[in-house]
Short mmCIF file of C-alpha atoms and ligand atoms in Angstrom, two decimals:
data_model
loop_
_atom_site.label_atom_id
_atom_site.label_comp_id
_atom_site.label_asym_id
_atom_site.label_seq_id
_atom_site.Cartn_x
_atom_site.Cartn_y
_atom_site.Cartn_z
CA MET A 1 -0.43 32.77 19.53
CA LYS A 2 -3.22 35.24 20.35
CA LEU A 3 -6.28 34.21 18.34
CA LYS A 4 -7.96 37.58 17.84
CA ASN A 5 -8.02 38.36 14.09
CA LYS A 6 -6.10 35.20 13.24
CA VAL A 7 -7.53 33.35 10.24
CA VAL A 8 -8.42 29.69 10.70
CA LEU A 9 -9.49 27.29 7.93
CA ILE A 10 -11.32 24.21 9.20
CA THR A 11 -12.14 21.52 6.66
CA GLY A 12 -15.45 19.66 7.07
CA SER A 13 -16.76 22.15 9.61
CA THR A 14 -20.50 22.15 8.96
CA ARG A 15 -21.26 19.68 11.75
CA GLY A 16 -19.71 17.63 14.55
CA ILE A 17 -16.21 18.38 15.78
CA GLY A 18 -15.42 20.84 12.97
CA LYS A 19 -18.51 22.93 13.71
CA SER A 20 -17.64 23.10 17.42
CA MET A 21 -14.13 24.20 16.51
CA ALA A 22 -15.48 26.92 14.20
CA LEU A 23 -17.64 28.30 17.05
CA ALA A 24 -14.79 28.04 19.58
CA PHE A 25 -12.32 29.91 17.34
CA ALA A 26 -14.99 32.53 16.52
CA LYS A 27 -15.57 33.06 20.29
CA LYS A 28 -11.86 33.84 20.61
CA GLY A 29 -12.18 36.53 17.90
CA ALA A 30 -10.57 34.54 15.10
CA LYS A 31 -11.78 34.86 11.50
CA VAL A 32 -13.14 31.48 10.49
CA ILE A 33 -13.27 29.85 7.06
CA ILE A 34 -15.87 27.10 7.24
CA ASN A 35 -15.86 24.32 4.65
CA GLY A 36 -18.54 21.81 3.74
CA ARG A 37 -19.99 20.06 0.73
CA HIS A 38 -23.39 21.79 0.63
CA PRO A 39 -23.78 24.94 -1.48
CA ASP A 40 -25.01 26.96 1.56
CA LEU A 41 -24.39 27.01 5.28
CA ASP A 42 -27.37 25.85 7.31
CA PRO A 43 -29.37 28.80 8.75
CA GLU A 44 -29.13 27.57 12.37
CA PHE A 45 -25.33 27.55 12.15
CA GLN A 46 -25.39 31.00 10.52
CA GLU A 47 -27.48 32.25 13.44
CA ALA A 48 -25.08 30.79 16.02
CA LEU A 49 -22.19 32.55 14.26
CA SER A 50 -24.13 35.83 14.08
CA ASP A 51 -24.89 35.60 17.83
CA LEU A 52 -21.11 35.59 18.37
CA SER A 53 -20.68 38.51 15.91
CA ALA A 54 -18.30 36.13 14.14
CA ASP A 55 -16.26 37.19 11.14
CA TYR A 56 -16.55 34.13 8.87
CA GLN A 57 -16.70 32.93 5.28
CA TYR A 58 -18.25 29.76 3.96
CA LEU A 59 -16.28 27.90 1.30
CA SER A 60 -18.31 25.12 -0.26
CA ALA A 61 -16.18 22.30 -1.73
CA ASP A 62 -16.15 18.53 -1.82
CA LEU A 63 -12.47 18.01 -1.04
CA MET A 64 -12.41 14.58 -2.68
CA GLN A 65 -13.47 16.16 -5.97
CA SER A 66 -11.55 19.44 -5.73
CA ASN A 67 -8.22 20.64 -7.01
CA LEU A 68 -6.62 21.21 -3.61
CA LYS A 69 -4.14 23.81 -4.90
CA ASP A 70 -7.04 25.91 -6.22
CA PHE A 71 -9.01 25.36 -2.99
CA ALA A 72 -6.00 26.49 -0.91
CA LYS A 73 -5.56 29.61 -3.07
CA THR A 74 -9.25 30.53 -2.87
CA ALA A 75 -9.27 30.02 0.91
CA TRP A 76 -6.05 32.03 1.37
CA ASP A 77 -7.35 34.92 -0.73
CA LEU A 78 -10.57 35.27 1.35
CA TYR A 79 -8.64 37.12 4.08
CA GLY A 80 -5.19 37.37 2.46
CA LYS A 81 -3.72 34.79 4.85
CA ILE A 82 -4.33 31.61 6.84
CA ASP A 83 -2.73 31.38 10.28
CA ILE A 84 -4.24 28.06 11.34
CA LEU A 85 -5.25 25.09 9.19
CA VAL A 86 -7.33 22.33 10.79
CA ASN A 87 -7.47 19.17 8.67
CA ASN A 88 -10.71 17.91 10.17
CA ALA A 89 -12.84 16.46 7.34
CA GLY A 90 -12.90 12.68 7.62
CA ILE A 91 -15.00 9.63 6.86
CA ASN A 92 -15.05 6.01 7.90
CA ARG A 93 -16.20 2.98 5.88
CA ASP A 94 -16.02 0.21 8.49
CA LYS A 95 -15.83 -3.45 7.48
CA MET A 96 -13.77 -6.46 8.48
CA LEU A 97 -10.65 -6.67 6.32
CA ILE A 98 -11.70 -9.74 4.33
CA GLY A 99 -14.95 -8.03 3.30
CA MET A 100 -13.49 -4.58 2.67
CA ARG A 101 -13.94 -3.39 -0.91
CA ASP A 102 -11.19 -1.49 -2.77
CA ASP A 103 -13.46 1.52 -2.79
CA ASP A 104 -13.89 1.45 1.03
CA PHE A 105 -10.11 1.62 1.33
CA ASP A 106 -9.53 4.22 -1.40
CA GLN A 107 -12.18 6.68 -0.20
CA VAL A 108 -11.02 6.68 3.42
CA ILE A 109 -7.35 7.03 2.44
CA ASP A 110 -8.33 9.80 0.04
CA LEU A 111 -10.23 12.06 2.47
CA ASP A 112 -8.48 11.15 5.73
CA LEU A 113 -4.86 11.11 4.50
CA ARG A 114 -4.38 12.31 0.91
CA VAL A 115 -6.45 15.50 1.34
CA PRO A 116 -4.63 16.63 4.54
CA PHE A 117 -1.28 15.85 2.85
CA PHE A 118 -1.90 17.91 -0.29
CA LEU A 119 -3.84 20.70 1.42
CA THR A 120 -1.08 21.11 4.03
CA LYS A 121 1.51 21.11 1.25
CA ALA A 122 -0.31 23.93 -0.56
CA ILE A 123 -0.96 26.01 2.58
CA ILE A 124 2.47 25.49 4.16
CA LYS A 125 4.15 26.89 1.04
CA LYS A 126 2.28 30.14 1.68
CA MET A 127 2.82 29.99 5.48
CA ASN A 128 6.58 29.63 4.82
CA ARG A 129 6.60 33.14 3.38
CA GLU A 130 4.95 34.46 6.58
CA ARG A 131 7.36 32.46 8.76
CA SER A 132 4.55 31.47 11.08
CA GLY A 133 1.57 29.14 11.15
CA CYS A 134 -0.15 26.30 12.92
CA ILE A 135 -1.53 23.06 11.50
CA ILE A 136 -3.77 20.68 13.41
CA ASN A 137 -4.57 17.23 12.00
CA MET A 138 -7.56 15.26 13.25
CA THR A 139 -6.39 11.72 13.72
CA SER A 140 -7.86 9.06 16.09
CA ILE A 141 -6.85 6.64 18.84
CA VAL A 142 -7.60 4.02 16.16
CA GLY A 143 -4.48 5.28 14.34
CA ILE A 144 -2.42 4.49 17.46
CA HIS A 145 -4.01 1.27 18.72
CA GLY A 146 -5.88 -0.13 15.68
CA ASN A 147 -9.46 -1.43 15.79
CA ALA A 148 -11.17 -4.46 14.28
CA GLY A 149 -13.31 -3.42 11.32
CA GLN A 150 -11.35 -0.22 10.72
CA ALA A 151 -8.18 -1.31 8.87
CA ASN A 152 -8.66 1.42 6.26
CA TYR A 153 -9.38 4.16 8.85
CA ALA A 154 -6.53 2.97 11.13
CA ALA A 155 -4.09 3.08 8.20
CA ALA A 156 -5.18 6.60 7.22
CA LYS A 157 -5.11 7.96 10.79
CA ALA A 158 -1.74 6.28 11.57
CA GLY A 159 -0.39 7.77 8.34
CA LEU A 160 -1.58 11.17 9.48
CA ILE A 161 0.36 10.83 12.76
CA GLY A 162 3.57 10.02 10.85
CA PHE A 163 2.88 12.89 8.48
CA THR A 164 2.36 15.24 11.45
CA LYS A 165 5.78 14.35 12.90
CA ALA A 166 7.65 14.65 9.60
CA ALA A 167 5.95 17.92 8.64
CA ALA A 168 6.61 19.32 12.15
CA ARG A 169 10.34 18.64 11.79
CA GLU A 170 10.46 20.35 8.37
CA ALA A 171 8.21 23.30 9.19
CA ALA A 172 9.83 24.19 12.53
CA LEU A 173 12.59 26.00 10.63
CA ARG A 174 9.97 28.54 9.58
CA HIS A 175 8.24 28.70 13.03
CA ILE A 176 5.30 26.66 11.76
CA ARG A 177 3.94 24.07 14.19
CA VAL A 178 2.18 20.85 13.19
CA ASN A 179 0.24 18.78 15.74
CA ALA A 180 -2.53 16.20 15.82
CA ILE A 181 -5.51 15.42 18.03
CA ALA A 182 -6.51 11.79 18.59
CA PRO A 183 -10.04 11.61 20.00
CA GLY A 184 -11.57 8.47 21.41
CA MET A 185 -15.36 8.21 21.04
CA ILE A 186 -16.96 11.60 20.54
CA ASP A 187 -20.71 12.13 20.33
CA THR A 188 -21.21 13.06 16.61
CA ASP A 189 -22.95 11.74 13.48
CA MET A 190 -19.89 9.53 12.92
CA THR A 191 -20.51 7.61 16.18
CA GLU A 192 -24.32 8.02 16.18
CA LYS A 193 -24.60 5.39 13.43
CA LEU A 194 -23.03 2.65 15.64
CA SER A 195 -25.43 0.03 17.01
CA ASP A 196 -26.50 0.27 20.68
CA ARG A 197 -24.64 -2.98 21.39
CA VAL A 198 -21.37 -1.61 19.98
CA LYS A 199 -21.85 1.68 21.90
CA GLU A 200 -22.48 -0.19 25.18
CA ASN A 201 -19.31 -2.24 24.66
CA ILE A 202 -17.30 0.88 23.97
CA LEU A 203 -18.67 2.67 27.05
CA LYS A 204 -17.47 -0.22 29.21
CA GLN A 205 -13.92 0.53 28.00
CA ILE A 206 -14.00 4.23 28.91
CA PRO A 207 -12.89 4.95 32.51
CA LEU A 208 -14.76 8.28 32.48
CA ALA A 209 -17.84 6.25 31.44
CA ARG A 210 -19.24 8.58 28.78
CA LEU A 211 -18.65 9.66 25.20
CA GLY A 212 -16.66 12.85 24.71
CA GLN A 213 -18.35 16.06 23.57
CA THR A 214 -17.30 18.03 20.49
CA ASP A 215 -16.46 21.13 22.56
CA GLU A 216 -13.90 19.05 24.48
CA ILE A 217 -12.04 18.49 21.19
CA ALA A 218 -12.49 22.15 20.19
CA LYS A 219 -10.84 23.23 23.47
CA THR A 220 -7.86 21.03 22.61
CA ALA A 221 -7.53 22.69 19.20
CA ILE A 222 -7.59 26.13 20.85
CA PHE A 223 -4.91 24.97 23.32
CA LEU A 224 -2.69 23.70 20.50
CA ALA A 225 -3.18 26.88 18.47
CA GLN A 226 -2.22 29.04 21.45
CA ASN A 227 0.79 27.13 22.75
CA ASP A 228 3.82 28.18 20.71
CA TYR A 229 6.15 25.52 22.14
CA ILE A 230 4.28 22.35 21.16
CA THR A 231 4.99 20.71 17.82
CA GLY A 232 4.95 17.20 16.35
CA GLN A 233 2.63 15.92 19.10
CA THR A 234 -0.52 13.85 19.03
CA ILE A 235 -2.80 14.78 21.93
CA VAL A 236 -5.10 11.94 23.00
CA VAL A 237 -8.56 13.05 24.21
CA ASP A 238 -10.39 9.81 25.03
CA GLY A 239 -11.77 9.76 28.59
CA GLY A 240 -9.00 7.35 29.54
CA MET A 241 -10.01 4.70 26.99
CA THR A 242 -6.40 3.92 26.02
CA ILE A 243 -4.71 4.21 29.44
P1 NAD B 301 -18.77 14.00 11.14
O1 NAD B 301 -19.08 12.87 10.23
O2 NAD B 301 -19.79 14.43 12.14
O3 NAD B 301 -18.29 15.27 10.32
C1 NAD B 301 -17.35 15.14 9.28
C2 NAD B 301 -17.30 16.45 8.52
O4 NAD B 301 -16.52 16.22 7.34
C3 NAD B 301 -18.67 16.92 8.08
O5 NAD B 301 -18.74 18.34 8.22
C4 NAD B 301 -18.71 16.52 6.61
O6 NAD B 301 -19.54 17.34 5.83
C5 NAD B 301 -17.26 16.71 6.22
N1 NAD B 301 -16.92 15.98 5.00
C6 NAD B 301 -17.13 14.66 4.73
N2 NAD B 301 -16.73 14.39 3.47
C7 NAD B 301 -16.25 15.56 2.97
C8 NAD B 301 -15.69 15.94 1.71
N3 NAD B 301 -15.54 15.05 0.73
N4 NAD B 301 -15.31 17.23 1.52
C9 NAD B 301 -15.45 18.14 2.52
N5 NAD B 301 -15.97 17.85 3.72
C10 NAD B 301 -16.36 16.58 3.93
O7 NAD B 301 -17.40 13.58 11.86
P2 NAD B 301 -16.78 14.04 13.26
O8 NAD B 301 -17.09 12.99 14.25
O9 NAD B 301 -17.09 15.47 13.55
O10 NAD B 301 -15.22 13.87 12.89
C11 NAD B 301 -14.36 14.94 12.57
C12 NAD B 301 -12.94 14.39 12.49
O11 NAD B 301 -12.58 13.79 13.74
C13 NAD B 301 -12.76 13.30 11.43
O12 NAD B 301 -11.50 13.43 10.82
C14 NAD B 301 -12.82 12.02 12.25
O13 NAD B 301 -12.14 10.96 11.63
C15 NAD B 301 -12.15 12.46 13.53
N6 NAD B 301 -12.50 11.62 14.69
C16 NAD B 301 -13.80 11.55 15.14
C17 NAD B 301 -14.08 10.73 16.24
C18 NAD B 301 -15.46 10.59 16.80
O14 NAD B 301 -15.64 9.80 17.75
N7 NAD B 301 -16.47 11.31 16.34
C19 NAD B 301 -13.07 10.00 16.84
C20 NAD B 301 -11.77 10.11 16.35
C21 NAD B 301 -11.50 10.92 15.27
#
């Protein structure tokens, strides 16, 4: 897939990995629909997009509070199509299982699994008519290997990997590809909040001995969007952490 003039919707793209992806797709000449919870896009990000002469729209919506069918329709109508959907928005609410509250479980399952499921369902219906499309789900190595203190997050991210495979089998008939990216530890707000002790322990487990950068995940999304013969895969980007 050539990315020039393709339309990409990236959920939760006002910071971190999603923001890097928005900039990377814009650099390739794609039209980018950026989503976040705040009413306006922060001026620094607007400036970065203007520097790239990016064609973009900002769609403010809290996806846990939104009707996802309506959100999908509004996003689709911005450019009259969506070629690439990146289900990126995600949260974690880490606690050991015995101390995990119902709400910690429900919220993580809601944003990290339920939202990608229903948003993909709504967008894929429209992509079916075009007989082309690409979906990228942001999962995690935690969804493959598990992690103490992240039973809710591991369940959501593992669910997303299963969903990716099933949706890929169904959607292939209409030339729509569905893949996932499983990062290890990437330097974002999500990992910034970990204690220094936890970070040091994690670094010891990474053969490349550093956290990943958001642009290294963005490059993987570009690769998946451009390669028309990959579907149903989960690409691990973790500095060797899970070798
Ligand atoms: P982040 O916390 O920096 O950013 C998350 C984004 O999601 C933000 O833009 C936030 O505004 C948005 N978001 C949160 N709740 C939302 C809601 N209700 N509606 C709409 N948007 C909402 O996280 P990140 O590190 O950039 O992670 C991005 C994705 O990558 C997530 O799915 C995460 O689980 C996954 N991931 C991250 C890492 C990592 O090490 N950072 C590792 C593996 C997987």
